Amino acid sequence: MALYVLYESASGYGLFLAHGIDEIGQNTEAVRSSVSDLNRFGKVVKLAAFTPYESALDALNQCNAVSEGQMTDELRNFLELSLPKVKEGKKPKFSLGLAEPKLGSHIFEVTKIPCQSNEFILELLRGVRLHFDRFIENLKPGDLEKAQLGLGHSYSRAKVKFNVNRVDNMVIQAIYILDTLDKDVNSFSMRVREWYSWHFPELAKIVNDNYLYAKVAKYVDDKSQLSEDNLSGLTEIVGDEDKAKEILEAAKASMGQDLSPIDMINIKQFAQRVTELAEYRKNVYDYLVSKMSDIAPNLAALIGEVVGARLISHAGSLTNLAKCPSSTLQILGAEKALFRALKTRGNTPKYGLIFHSSFIGRASAKNKGRMARYLANKCSIASRLDCFLDKSTTTYGEKLREQVEERLDFYDKGVAPRKNIDVMKSAIETADNKDETMVIVNGDSTEEPKTEKKKKKEKRKHEVEEEKQEKIDVNGSNVDDGTAKKKKKKKSKDDEIVVDAPAPTTEGKKKKKSKVTG
């Protein structure tokens, strides 16, 4: 049986015929040894057909199709023209070797050409790739490298192409920076307290907040120079006039030692850096909140921006988090405790990172595990909605949060919560209503024909009701079936015809009744 090998190069499709396969016996080692030598390899493999790509865009489309295991129309035409034709009802006397098994299965489904992909085929393709420029005539040196470089750049660019506003990597980096800043600000603030306490030890008991302490230390500088003139400045920093007066009184009777001007300058500079770090931490938190509203709005609405960002960073990406089942999401962050429990055959952990959610803290001790399981279920739904929805919305996250609140009330007070299907239906309706209002606000023309149709329907209903009322007024009773049929007549007829139509039928009935009685 003849063996053809399909090679997808950067410049086009190449079809090669492998000779002497029976002599080699499909020995992979023999092919591997002959690959480097063109004279030996050229006797085994020869070019059967070659078709170049039409353009760089066509090359990118073909490359994308091959990577996804799909056969394009161009590839099908190339194979049908280049391979030997098979008569109907007979098996083909050849097979096609490919590097991609998925592409081979698709080719076999469509064209019934037998395909194979194994180590032997891969070694043949390696040799073809090595000596490809020798097989193709009129190929200038450097053309193939340029085509490979251009296709590689465009393919990578297309694969990395995404919505810039929905890059979950930014959330991962932001939460890492936030955690690092928290540790650094805390350690630096403690260092400021220890350092400045040599000069003004009473200040540490008056001002408890680290950020405010650093600002006050920077403002006070030398305690001996504090006076009533500094009261307004201290009140602005501390936010409390009584506390500012307390600082002034403590400075007058302080037990701290005096510092040299150089030491005081260093303390002020360090306090300035600590306050800048604390302000930068606030900016990073605001940035994280804004990014989470773009990337995972439903997850942020359900569990909060920080906990949601921690879940995404621990999973690696929003897509990975969406792929996790709720049981995995529940113990995400408690892997060490889980494996220790499995090793020692102890109790497995009930929650991981979602323990930092306020819902777990509000639940009673006996219901914390149940609440964690329920919350993980809703977080899994929210992450999948955020990952696969085209339009970002917080509607589903708000509804899921309402469900968690109802579940808390059910555990505490016994109030029965709503069914999940009812909540999801209401969420879909509210999301659709929001989309409609957005379309109307934006002034899209797609809504205009709908409103006109509604107006026409309302007019028709109003006219039919008026006709009914007129008929009742004329006849003193409801209209017969015969008149109901006449309603379907065109409205071009006058109202008098429609109103007068039932009169002869009623008179005829009265005459018939009089004859029977007579």
Short mmCIF file of C-alpha atoms in Angstrom, two decimals:
data_model
loop_
_atom_site.label_atom_id
_atom_site.label_comp_id
_atom_site.label_asym_id
_atom_site.label_seq_id
_atom_site.Cartn_x
_atom_site.Cartn_y
_atom_site.Cartn_z
CA MET A 1 0.00 0.00 0.00
CA ALA A 2 1.37 3.39 -1.00
CA LEU A 3 1.96 5.95 1.72
CA TYR A 4 1.46 9.67 1.16
CA VAL A 5 2.61 12.20 3.75
CA LEU A 6 0.94 15.63 4.17
CA TYR A 7 3.20 18.42 5.37
CA GLU A 8 1.74 21.81 6.35
CA SER A 9 4.52 24.32 5.78
CA ALA A 10 4.48 28.10 6.28
CA SER A 11 4.30 28.63 2.50
CA GLY A 12 1.78 25.95 1.48
CA TYR A 13 0.63 22.34 1.62
CA GLY A 14 3.06 19.68 0.43
CA LEU A 15 2.18 16.07 -0.41
CA PHE A 16 5.04 13.55 -0.42
CA LEU A 17 5.10 9.95 -1.59
CA ALA A 18 7.15 7.51 0.51
CA HIS A 19 8.81 4.77 -1.61
CA GLY A 20 10.28 1.52 -0.39
CA ILE A 21 8.32 1.36 2.83
CA ASP A 22 8.15 -2.44 2.64
CA GLU A 23 11.93 -2.63 2.29
CA ILE A 24 12.40 -0.43 5.36
CA GLY A 25 9.68 -2.36 7.17
CA GLN A 26 8.51 0.83 8.82
CA ASN A 27 11.55 0.74 11.05
CA THR A 28 11.70 4.02 12.92
CA GLU A 29 15.38 3.71 13.70
CA ALA A 30 16.24 3.18 10.02
CA VAL A 31 14.28 6.28 9.02
CA ARG A 32 15.85 8.28 11.87
CA SER A 33 19.34 7.39 10.68
CA SER A 34 18.54 8.27 7.06
CA VAL A 35 16.85 11.60 7.79
CA SER A 36 20.02 13.67 8.05
CA ASP A 37 21.39 12.40 4.73
CA LEU A 38 19.46 13.96 1.80
CA ASN A 39 20.72 11.38 -0.72
CA ARG A 40 19.33 8.48 1.28
CA PHE A 41 16.18 10.27 2.36
CA GLY A 42 15.49 11.55 -1.19
CA LYS A 43 15.34 7.97 -2.45
CA VAL A 44 12.62 7.13 0.10
CA VAL A 45 10.52 10.32 0.01
CA LYS A 46 9.65 12.32 -3.11
CA LEU A 47 7.45 15.36 -3.70
CA ALA A 48 4.08 14.46 -5.24
CA ALA A 49 2.30 17.85 -5.20
CA PHE A 50 2.57 21.30 -3.70
CA THR A 51 0.10 24.18 -3.47
CA PRO A 52 1.12 27.58 -2.05
CA TYR A 53 -1.10 29.78 0.09
CA GLU A 54 -2.78 32.71 -1.62
CA SER A 55 -1.80 35.29 1.01
CA ALA A 56 -0.57 35.71 4.57
CA LEU A 57 -4.18 35.86 5.80
CA ASP A 58 -4.95 32.59 4.00
CA ALA A 59 -1.86 31.01 5.61
CA LEU A 60 -3.10 32.10 9.05
CA ASN A 61 -6.58 30.69 8.42
CA GLN A 62 -5.13 27.36 7.23
CA CYS A 63 -2.82 27.21 10.24
CA ASN A 64 -5.70 27.89 12.64
CA ALA A 65 -7.82 25.20 11.00
CA VAL A 66 -5.01 22.62 11.23
CA SER A 67 -4.39 23.42 14.91
CA GLU A 68 -8.10 22.92 15.62
CA GLY A 69 -8.20 19.66 13.65
CA GLN A 70 -10.46 20.97 10.88
CA MET A 71 -10.07 20.36 7.14
CA THR A 72 -10.60 23.45 5.01
CA ASP A 73 -12.08 23.50 1.51
CA GLU A 74 -8.65 24.35 0.03
CA LEU A 75 -7.07 21.33 1.71
CA ARG A 76 -9.88 19.05 0.56
CA ASN A 77 -9.56 20.21 -3.05
CA PHE A 78 -5.79 19.76 -2.87
CA LEU A 79 -6.09 16.19 -1.56
CA GLU A 80 -8.79 15.20 -4.06
CA LEU A 81 -6.72 16.51 -6.99
CA SER A 82 -3.34 15.18 -5.83
CA LEU A 83 -4.18 11.74 -4.41
CA PRO A 84 -5.07 8.79 -6.67
CA LYS A 85 -8.75 8.53 -7.46
CA VAL A 86 -10.66 5.66 -5.86
CA LYS A 87 -13.45 3.88 -7.72
CA GLU A 88 -16.81 3.61 -6.03
CA GLY A 89 -17.24 0.54 -3.88
CA LYS A 90 -13.52 -0.20 -3.73
CA LYS A 91 -11.05 0.41 -0.93
CA PRO A 92 -8.23 2.89 -1.57
CA LYS A 93 -4.80 1.37 -2.14
CA PHE A 94 -3.00 4.15 -0.29
CA SER A 95 -3.00 5.85 3.11
CA LEU A 96 -2.29 9.40 4.22
CA GLY A 97 0.18 10.17 6.99
CA LEU A 98 -0.29 13.32 9.13
CA ALA A 99 1.17 14.89 12.24
CA GLU A 100 -2.23 15.83 13.72
CA PRO A 101 -4.48 12.84 14.60
CA LYS A 102 -7.55 15.09 14.98
CA LEU A 103 -7.09 16.40 11.44
CA GLY A 104 -6.71 12.82 10.18
CA SER A 105 -9.98 11.73 11.80
CA HIS A 106 -11.80 14.70 10.25
CA ILE A 107 -10.34 13.96 6.80
CA PHE A 108 -11.43 10.32 7.11
CA GLU A 109 -14.97 11.33 8.14
CA VAL A 110 -15.40 13.65 5.16
CA THR A 111 -13.44 12.00 2.34
CA LYS A 112 -13.08 8.36 3.59
CA ILE A 113 -9.32 8.55 2.96
CA PRO A 114 -7.52 6.25 5.45
CA CYS A 115 -5.18 8.32 7.63
CA GLN A 116 -2.50 7.38 10.13
CA SER A 117 -0.29 9.18 12.63
CA ASN A 118 2.52 7.38 14.47
CA GLU A 119 6.22 7.65 15.27
CA PHE A 120 7.19 6.46 11.79
CA ILE A 121 5.12 9.23 10.16
CA LEU A 122 6.55 11.82 12.54
CA GLU A 123 10.11 10.79 11.62
CA LEU A 124 9.27 11.09 7.92
CA LEU A 125 7.81 14.55 8.54
CA ARG A 126 10.94 15.52 10.46
CA GLY A 127 13.01 14.67 7.41
CA VAL A 128 10.63 16.55 5.13
CA ARG A 129 10.85 19.61 7.40
CA LEU A 130 14.64 19.40 7.39
CA HIS A 131 15.02 19.20 3.59
CA PHE A 132 11.82 21.02 2.55
CA ASP A 133 13.62 23.86 0.75
CA ARG A 134 15.45 21.28 -1.42
CA PHE A 135 12.22 19.60 -2.54
CA ILE A 136 10.52 22.81 -3.74
CA GLU A 137 11.89 24.33 -6.94
CA ASN A 138 12.22 28.06 -7.53
CA LEU A 139 12.34 28.68 -3.77
CA LYS A 140 14.86 31.41 -3.00
CA PRO A 141 17.05 31.10 0.10
CA GLY A 142 15.51 32.93 3.04
CA ASP A 143 11.94 32.90 1.66
CA LEU A 144 10.88 29.95 3.80
CA GLU A 145 12.37 31.51 6.95
CA LYS A 146 10.53 34.79 6.26
CA ALA A 147 7.25 32.92 5.74
CA GLN A 148 7.76 30.96 8.97
CA LEU A 149 8.55 34.12 10.92
CA GLY A 150 5.56 36.04 9.57
CA LEU A 151 3.15 33.15 10.11
CA GLY A 152 4.51 32.53 13.60
CA HIS A 153 3.99 36.16 14.60
CA SER A 154 0.48 36.37 13.15
CA TYR A 155 -0.55 33.00 14.64
CA SER A 156 0.73 33.97 18.10
CA ARG A 157 -0.91 37.38 17.84
CA ALA A 158 -4.23 35.79 16.92
CA LYS A 159 -3.99 33.31 19.80
CA VAL A 160 -3.18 36.03 22.31
CA LYS A 161 -5.91 38.28 20.92
CA PHE A 162 -8.41 39.11 23.69
CA ASN A 163 -10.43 41.87 25.24
CA VAL A 164 -7.97 44.20 26.94
CA ASN A 165 -10.50 45.08 29.65
CA ARG A 166 -10.93 41.43 30.64
CA VAL A 167 -7.34 40.37 31.36
CA ASP A 168 -7.45 38.31 34.55
CA ASN A 169 -3.66 38.38 34.79
CA MET A 170 -3.91 42.02 35.94
CA VAL A 171 -6.15 40.95 38.82
CA ILE A 172 -3.66 38.25 39.84
CA GLN A 173 -0.79 40.72 39.89
CA ALA A 174 -2.87 43.34 41.73
CA ILE A 175 -3.84 40.97 44.55
CA TYR A 176 -0.19 39.87 44.89
CA ILE A 177 0.89 43.52 45.15
CA LEU A 178 -1.89 44.20 47.65
CA ASP A 179 -0.77 41.33 49.92
CA THR A 180 2.87 42.42 49.69
CA LEU A 181 1.98 46.04 50.43
CA ASP A 182 -0.06 45.01 53.46
CA LYS A 183 2.92 43.18 54.93
CA ASP A 184 5.36 45.95 54.07
CA VAL A 185 3.17 48.78 55.37
CA ASN A 186 2.58 46.92 58.64
CA SER A 187 6.27 46.16 59.20
CA PHE A 188 7.37 49.68 58.23
CA SER A 189 4.70 51.25 60.44
CA MET A 190 5.93 49.23 63.42
CA ARG A 191 9.45 50.41 62.64
CA VAL A 192 8.26 54.05 62.60
CA ARG A 193 6.51 53.54 65.96
CA GLU A 194 9.64 52.05 67.55
CA TRP A 195 11.93 54.66 66.07
CA TYR A 196 9.83 57.74 66.89
CA SER A 197 8.88 56.39 70.33
CA TRP A 198 12.40 57.21 71.53
CA HIS A 199 11.49 60.85 71.04
CA PHE A 200 7.72 60.86 71.75
CA PRO A 201 6.63 57.57 73.45
CA GLU A 202 3.17 58.85 74.53
CA LEU A 203 2.01 59.30 70.91
CA ALA A 204 1.77 55.52 70.33
CA LYS A 205 -1.04 55.18 72.91
CA ILE A 206 -2.98 58.20 71.65
CA VAL A 207 -2.90 57.35 67.89
CA ASN A 208 -3.58 53.66 67.22
CA ASP A 209 -3.83 53.72 63.41
CA ASN A 210 -0.47 53.11 61.69
CA TYR A 211 -1.16 55.43 58.76
CA LEU A 212 -2.26 58.31 61.00
CA TYR A 213 0.70 57.72 63.32
CA ALA A 214 3.16 58.11 60.44
CA LYS A 215 1.43 61.31 59.29
CA VAL A 216 1.41 62.75 62.81
CA ALA A 217 5.08 61.85 63.36
CA LYS A 218 5.97 63.58 60.09
CA TYR A 219 3.92 66.67 61.05
CA VAL A 220 5.06 66.95 64.69
CA ASP A 221 8.77 66.51 63.98
CA ASP A 222 10.30 67.94 67.19
CA LYS A 223 7.83 67.73 70.13
CA SER A 224 9.41 70.71 71.90
CA GLN A 225 8.30 73.02 69.05
CA LEU A 226 4.60 72.03 69.30
CA SER A 227 2.28 74.88 70.33
CA GLU A 228 -1.37 75.96 70.12
CA ASP A 229 -0.74 77.17 66.58
CA ASN A 230 -0.34 73.54 65.47
CA LEU A 231 -3.78 72.54 66.81
CA SER A 232 -5.63 73.10 63.51
CA GLY A 233 -3.05 71.08 61.56
CA LEU A 234 -3.22 68.20 64.03
CA THR A 235 -7.02 68.30 63.95
CA GLU A 236 -6.98 67.95 60.14
CA ILE A 237 -4.71 64.88 60.32
CA VAL A 238 -6.34 63.14 63.28
CA GLY A 239 -9.91 64.24 62.55
CA ASP A 240 -10.72 64.88 66.23
CA GLU A 241 -10.00 68.12 68.11
CA ASP A 242 -9.99 66.44 71.53
CA LYS A 243 -7.36 63.97 70.36
CA ALA A 244 -5.29 66.81 68.91
CA LYS A 245 -5.41 68.62 72.27
CA GLU A 246 -4.38 65.39 73.99
CA ILE A 247 -1.33 65.17 71.70
CA LEU A 248 -0.36 68.74 72.56
CA GLU A 249 -0.66 68.10 76.31
CA ALA A 250 1.32 64.86 76.04
CA ALA A 251 4.08 66.64 74.09
CA LYS A 252 4.51 69.17 76.89
CA ALA A 253 4.99 66.48 79.58
CA SER A 254 6.71 63.84 77.39
CA MET A 255 9.40 61.58 78.85
CA GLY A 256 11.12 60.96 75.52
CA GLN A 257 14.68 61.89 74.78
CA ASP A 258 15.84 64.57 72.38
CA LEU A 259 17.13 63.55 68.96
CA SER A 260 19.76 65.12 66.78
CA PRO A 261 18.61 66.97 63.60
CA ILE A 262 20.07 64.25 61.35
CA ASP A 263 18.13 61.52 63.18
CA MET A 264 14.94 63.57 62.98
CA ILE A 265 15.40 64.10 59.23
CA ASN A 266 15.75 60.33 58.69
CA ILE A 267 12.65 59.62 60.79
CA LYS A 268 10.65 62.20 58.79
CA GLN A 269 11.79 60.74 55.47
CA PHE A 270 10.92 57.24 56.59
CA ALA A 271 7.48 58.35 57.83
CA GLN A 272 6.93 60.07 54.46
CA ARG A 273 7.72 56.81 52.63
CA VAL A 274 5.33 54.88 54.87
CA THR A 275 2.48 57.31 54.19
CA GLU A 276 3.16 57.16 50.45
CA LEU A 277 3.10 53.36 50.58
CA ALA A 278 -0.21 53.41 52.45
CA GLU A 279 -1.71 55.81 49.88
CA TYR A 280 -0.41 53.65 47.04
CA ARG A 281 -2.02 50.64 48.71
CA LYS A 282 -5.38 52.47 48.59
CA ASN A 283 -4.86 53.21 44.88
CA VAL A 284 -4.06 49.57 44.17
CA TYR A 285 -7.21 48.50 46.01
CA ASP A 286 -9.32 50.90 43.92
CA TYR A 287 -7.65 49.55 40.77
CA LEU A 288 -8.44 45.98 41.86
CA VAL A 289 -12.09 46.87 42.46
CA SER A 290 -12.38 48.45 38.99
CA LYS A 291 -10.68 45.49 37.27
CA MET A 292 -12.87 42.97 39.10
CA SER A 293 -15.97 44.86 37.96
CA ASP A 294 -14.77 44.36 34.36
CA ILE A 295 -13.43 40.80 34.59
CA ALA A 296 -15.62 39.03 37.16
CA PRO A 297 -18.55 41.33 38.08
CA ASN A 298 -20.84 38.53 39.27
CA LEU A 299 -18.17 36.91 41.45
CA ALA A 300 -17.28 40.31 42.93
CA ALA A 301 -20.95 41.10 43.63
CA LEU A 302 -21.39 37.72 45.31
CA ILE A 303 -18.32 37.31 47.49
CA GLY A 304 -16.42 40.61 47.29
CA GLU A 305 -13.56 41.90 45.18
CA VAL A 306 -10.65 40.80 47.39
CA VAL A 307 -11.86 37.24 48.06
CA GLY A 308 -12.85 36.83 44.40
CA ALA A 309 -9.43 38.04 43.27
CA ARG A 310 -7.74 35.61 45.69
CA LEU A 311 -9.75 32.73 44.23
CA ILE A 312 -8.81 33.72 40.66
CA SER A 313 -5.11 34.10 41.55
CA HIS A 314 -5.02 30.77 43.39
CA ALA A 315 -6.71 28.96 40.48
CA GLY A 316 -4.35 30.62 37.98
CA SER A 317 -6.98 32.31 35.82
CA LEU A 318 -10.72 32.91 35.61
CA THR A 319 -11.02 30.08 33.08
CA ASN A 320 -9.33 27.63 35.45
CA LEU A 321 -11.61 28.76 38.26
CA ALA A 322 -14.66 28.25 36.02
CA LYS A 323 -13.48 24.72 35.25
CA CYS A 324 -13.19 23.86 38.97
CA PRO A 325 -16.14 22.01 40.51
CA SER A 326 -17.68 23.60 43.59
CA SER A 327 -16.13 20.95 45.86
CA THR A 328 -12.65 22.00 44.68
CA LEU A 329 -13.49 25.69 44.95
CA GLN A 330 -14.69 25.15 48.53
CA ILE A 331 -11.27 24.00 49.78
CA LEU A 332 -9.20 26.14 47.41
CA GLY A 333 -6.33 27.45 49.53
CA ALA A 334 -6.45 24.63 52.10
CA GLU A 335 -4.53 22.02 50.09
CA LYS A 336 -1.99 21.32 52.83
CA ALA A 337 -4.70 20.64 55.38
CA LEU A 338 -6.54 18.44 52.88
CA PHE A 339 -3.56 16.23 52.06
CA ARG A 340 -2.54 16.06 55.72
CA ALA A 341 -6.07 14.91 56.58
CA LEU A 342 -5.99 12.32 53.79
CA LYS A 343 -2.60 11.08 54.96
CA THR A 344 -3.55 10.83 58.64
CA ARG A 345 -7.15 9.80 57.85
CA GLY A 346 -8.49 12.75 59.81
CA ASN A 347 -11.27 15.22 59.09
CA THR A 348 -10.89 17.09 55.81
CA PRO A 349 -11.10 20.92 55.85
CA LYS A 350 -14.50 22.51 55.32
CA TYR A 351 -13.31 25.74 53.67
CA GLY A 352 -10.29 27.44 52.22
CA LEU A 353 -10.08 30.99 50.88
CA ILE A 354 -13.87 31.48 51.03
CA PHE A 355 -13.57 31.48 54.83
CA HIS A 356 -12.65 35.19 54.53
CA SER A 357 -16.15 35.88 53.17
CA SER A 358 -18.55 37.57 55.59
CA PHE A 359 -21.15 34.84 55.01
CA ILE A 360 -19.03 32.17 56.72
CA GLY A 361 -18.39 34.46 59.70
CA ARG A 362 -22.10 35.23 60.09
CA ALA A 363 -23.08 31.54 60.08
CA SER A 364 -23.24 29.66 63.37
CA ALA A 365 -20.54 27.13 64.29
CA LYS A 366 -22.60 24.08 63.34
CA ASN A 367 -23.67 25.61 60.00
CA LYS A 368 -20.28 26.91 58.82
CA GLY A 369 -19.54 23.80 56.75
CA ARG A 370 -22.99 23.78 55.15
CA MET A 371 -22.70 27.50 54.42
CA ALA A 372 -19.26 27.02 52.88
CA ARG A 373 -20.56 24.28 50.61
CA TYR A 374 -23.54 26.39 49.51
CA LEU A 375 -21.38 29.49 48.97
CA ALA A 376 -18.84 27.49 46.92
CA ASN A 377 -21.70 26.27 44.73
CA LYS A 378 -22.84 29.84 44.02
CA CYS A 379 -19.25 31.03 43.46
CA SER A 380 -18.77 28.28 40.88
CA ILE A 381 -21.90 29.43 39.03
CA ALA A 382 -20.82 33.08 39.18
CA SER A 383 -17.30 32.34 37.88
CA ARG A 384 -18.71 30.38 34.92
CA LEU A 385 -21.11 33.18 34.09
CA ASP A 386 -18.27 35.72 34.19
CA CYS A 387 -16.04 33.51 32.06
CA PHE A 388 -18.49 32.65 29.30
CA LEU A 389 -20.96 35.56 29.16
CA ASP A 390 -20.43 37.99 26.29
CA LYS A 391 -21.85 41.00 28.15
CA SER A 392 -20.62 41.81 31.64
CA THR A 393 -23.42 42.29 34.17
CA THR A 394 -23.78 42.11 37.95
CA THR A 395 -27.41 40.94 37.84
CA TYR A 396 -26.66 37.26 38.37
CA GLY A 397 -24.16 37.95 41.14
CA GLU A 398 -26.68 40.11 43.01
CA LYS A 399 -29.35 37.41 42.70
CA LEU A 400 -26.91 34.73 43.89
CA ARG A 401 -26.02 36.93 46.86
CA GLU A 402 -29.72 37.20 47.70
CA GLN A 403 -29.91 33.40 47.62
CA VAL A 404 -27.00 33.11 50.06
CA GLU A 405 -28.68 35.65 52.37
CA GLU A 406 -31.89 33.62 52.21
CA ARG A 407 -29.96 30.46 53.03
CA LEU A 408 -28.49 32.18 56.10
CA ASP A 409 -32.00 33.14 57.22
CA PHE A 410 -33.12 29.55 56.63
CA TYR A 411 -30.37 28.20 58.87
CA ASP A 412 -31.02 30.78 61.61
CA LYS A 413 -34.79 31.40 61.52
CA GLY A 414 -36.15 28.56 59.38
CA VAL A 415 -37.52 30.85 56.64
CA ALA A 416 -37.88 28.79 53.44
CA PRO A 417 -35.72 30.21 50.58
CA ARG A 418 -36.84 30.61 46.98
CA LYS A 419 -36.17 27.91 44.41
CA ASN A 420 -33.08 28.27 42.28
CA ILE A 421 -35.01 28.09 39.01
CA ASP A 422 -37.28 30.99 40.05
CA VAL A 423 -34.30 33.13 41.04
CA MET A 424 -32.50 32.44 37.76
CA LYS A 425 -35.62 33.23 35.73
CA SER A 426 -35.96 36.59 37.48
CA ALA A 427 -32.24 37.24 36.95
CA ILE A 428 -32.57 36.55 33.21
CA GLU A 429 -35.61 38.85 32.99
CA THR A 430 -33.84 41.70 34.79
CA ALA A 431 -30.73 41.26 32.63
CA ASP A 432 -32.87 41.37 29.46
CA ASN A 433 -34.69 44.46 30.72
CA LYS A 434 -31.37 46.17 31.38
CA ASP A 435 -30.21 45.34 27.85
CA GLU A 436 -33.44 46.74 26.38
CA THR A 437 -33.12 49.96 28.36
CA MET A 438 -29.52 50.29 27.25
CA VAL A 439 -30.57 49.86 23.63
CA ILE A 440 -33.31 52.48 23.99
CA VAL A 441 -30.93 54.92 25.68
CA ASN A 442 -28.33 54.42 22.95
CA GLY A 443 -31.01 55.13 20.32
CA ASP A 444 -30.69 51.94 18.28
CA SER A 445 -32.99 51.69 15.29
CA THR A 446 -33.72 48.02 15.99
CA GLU A 447 -36.31 48.92 18.62
CA GLU A 448 -38.38 51.21 16.34
CA PRO A 449 -40.25 48.53 14.30
CA LYS A 450 -41.19 46.71 17.50
CA THR A 451 -42.83 49.79 18.97
CA GLU A 452 -44.72 50.44 15.70
CA LYS A 453 -46.04 46.87 15.67
CA LYS A 454 -47.19 47.21 19.27
CA LYS A 455 -48.97 50.46 18.41
CA LYS A 456 -50.73 48.82 15.44
CA LYS A 457 -51.87 45.90 17.61
CA GLU A 458 -53.22 48.28 20.22
CA LYS A 459 -55.14 50.22 17.54
CA ARG A 460 -56.65 47.00 16.15
CA LYS A 461 -57.75 45.87 19.61
CA HIS A 462 -59.28 49.28 20.28
CA GLU A 463 -61.19 49.25 16.96
CA VAL A 464 -62.51 45.71 17.56
CA GLU A 465 -63.73 46.70 21.02
CA GLU A 466 -65.50 49.76 19.57
CA GLU A 467 -67.20 47.57 16.92
CA LYS A 468 -68.41 45.17 19.60
CA GLN A 469 -69.79 48.02 21.68
CA GLU A 470 -71.65 49.47 18.67
CA LYS A 471 -73.19 46.10 17.82
CA ILE A 472 -74.37 45.65 21.39
CA ASP A 473 -75.90 49.13 21.35
CA VAL A 474 -77.78 48.44 18.07
CA ASN A 475 -79.07 44.92 18.80
CA GLY A 476 -79.30 45.10 22.59
CA SER A 477 -77.46 41.80 22.85
CA ASN A 478 -74.16 40.10 22.00
CA VAL A 479 -73.35 39.49 18.34
CA ASP A 480 -73.99 36.11 16.63
CA ASP A 481 -71.36 33.77 15.20
CA GLY A 482 -72.28 35.05 11.77
CA THR A 483 -71.36 38.58 12.73
CA ALA A 484 -68.14 37.33 14.30
CA LYS A 485 -67.12 36.03 10.90
CA LYS A 486 -67.87 39.39 9.34
CA LYS A 487 -65.42 41.05 11.73
CA LYS A 488 -62.58 39.52 9.78
CA LYS A 489 -63.54 41.59 6.75
CA LYS A 490 -61.23 44.38 5.66
CA LYS A 491 -61.44 47.65 7.51
CA SER A 492 -61.96 49.55 4.25
CA LYS A 493 -65.70 48.85 4.59
CA ASP A 494 -67.78 51.43 6.41
CA ASP A 495 -68.85 50.92 10.00
CA GLU A 496 -72.51 51.26 8.94
CA ILE A 497 -72.36 48.06 6.86
CA VAL A 498 -70.89 46.12 9.76
CA VAL A 499 -73.49 47.51 12.18
CA ASP A 500 -76.52 47.03 9.90
CA ALA A 501 -75.52 43.51 8.83
CA PRO A 502 -77.06 41.58 11.75
CA ALA A 503 -80.48 43.34 11.42
CA PRO A 504 -82.04 41.09 8.71
CA THR A 505 -80.99 37.93 10.55
CA THR A 506 -82.78 38.99 13.74
CA GLU A 507 -85.93 40.06 11.81
CA GLY A 508 -85.96 36.73 9.94
CA LYS A 509 -85.82 34.87 13.21
CA LYS A 510 -88.74 36.94 14.58
CA LYS A 511 -90.87 36.17 11.44
CA LYS A 512 -90.17 32.45 11.77
CA LYS A 513 -91.22 32.52 15.41
CA SER A 514 -94.47 34.35 14.54
CA LYS A 515 -95.37 31.73 11.87
CA VAL A 516 -94.87 28.87 14.32
CA THR A 517 -97.04 30.53 17.00
CA GLY A 518 -99.76 31.37 14.40
#
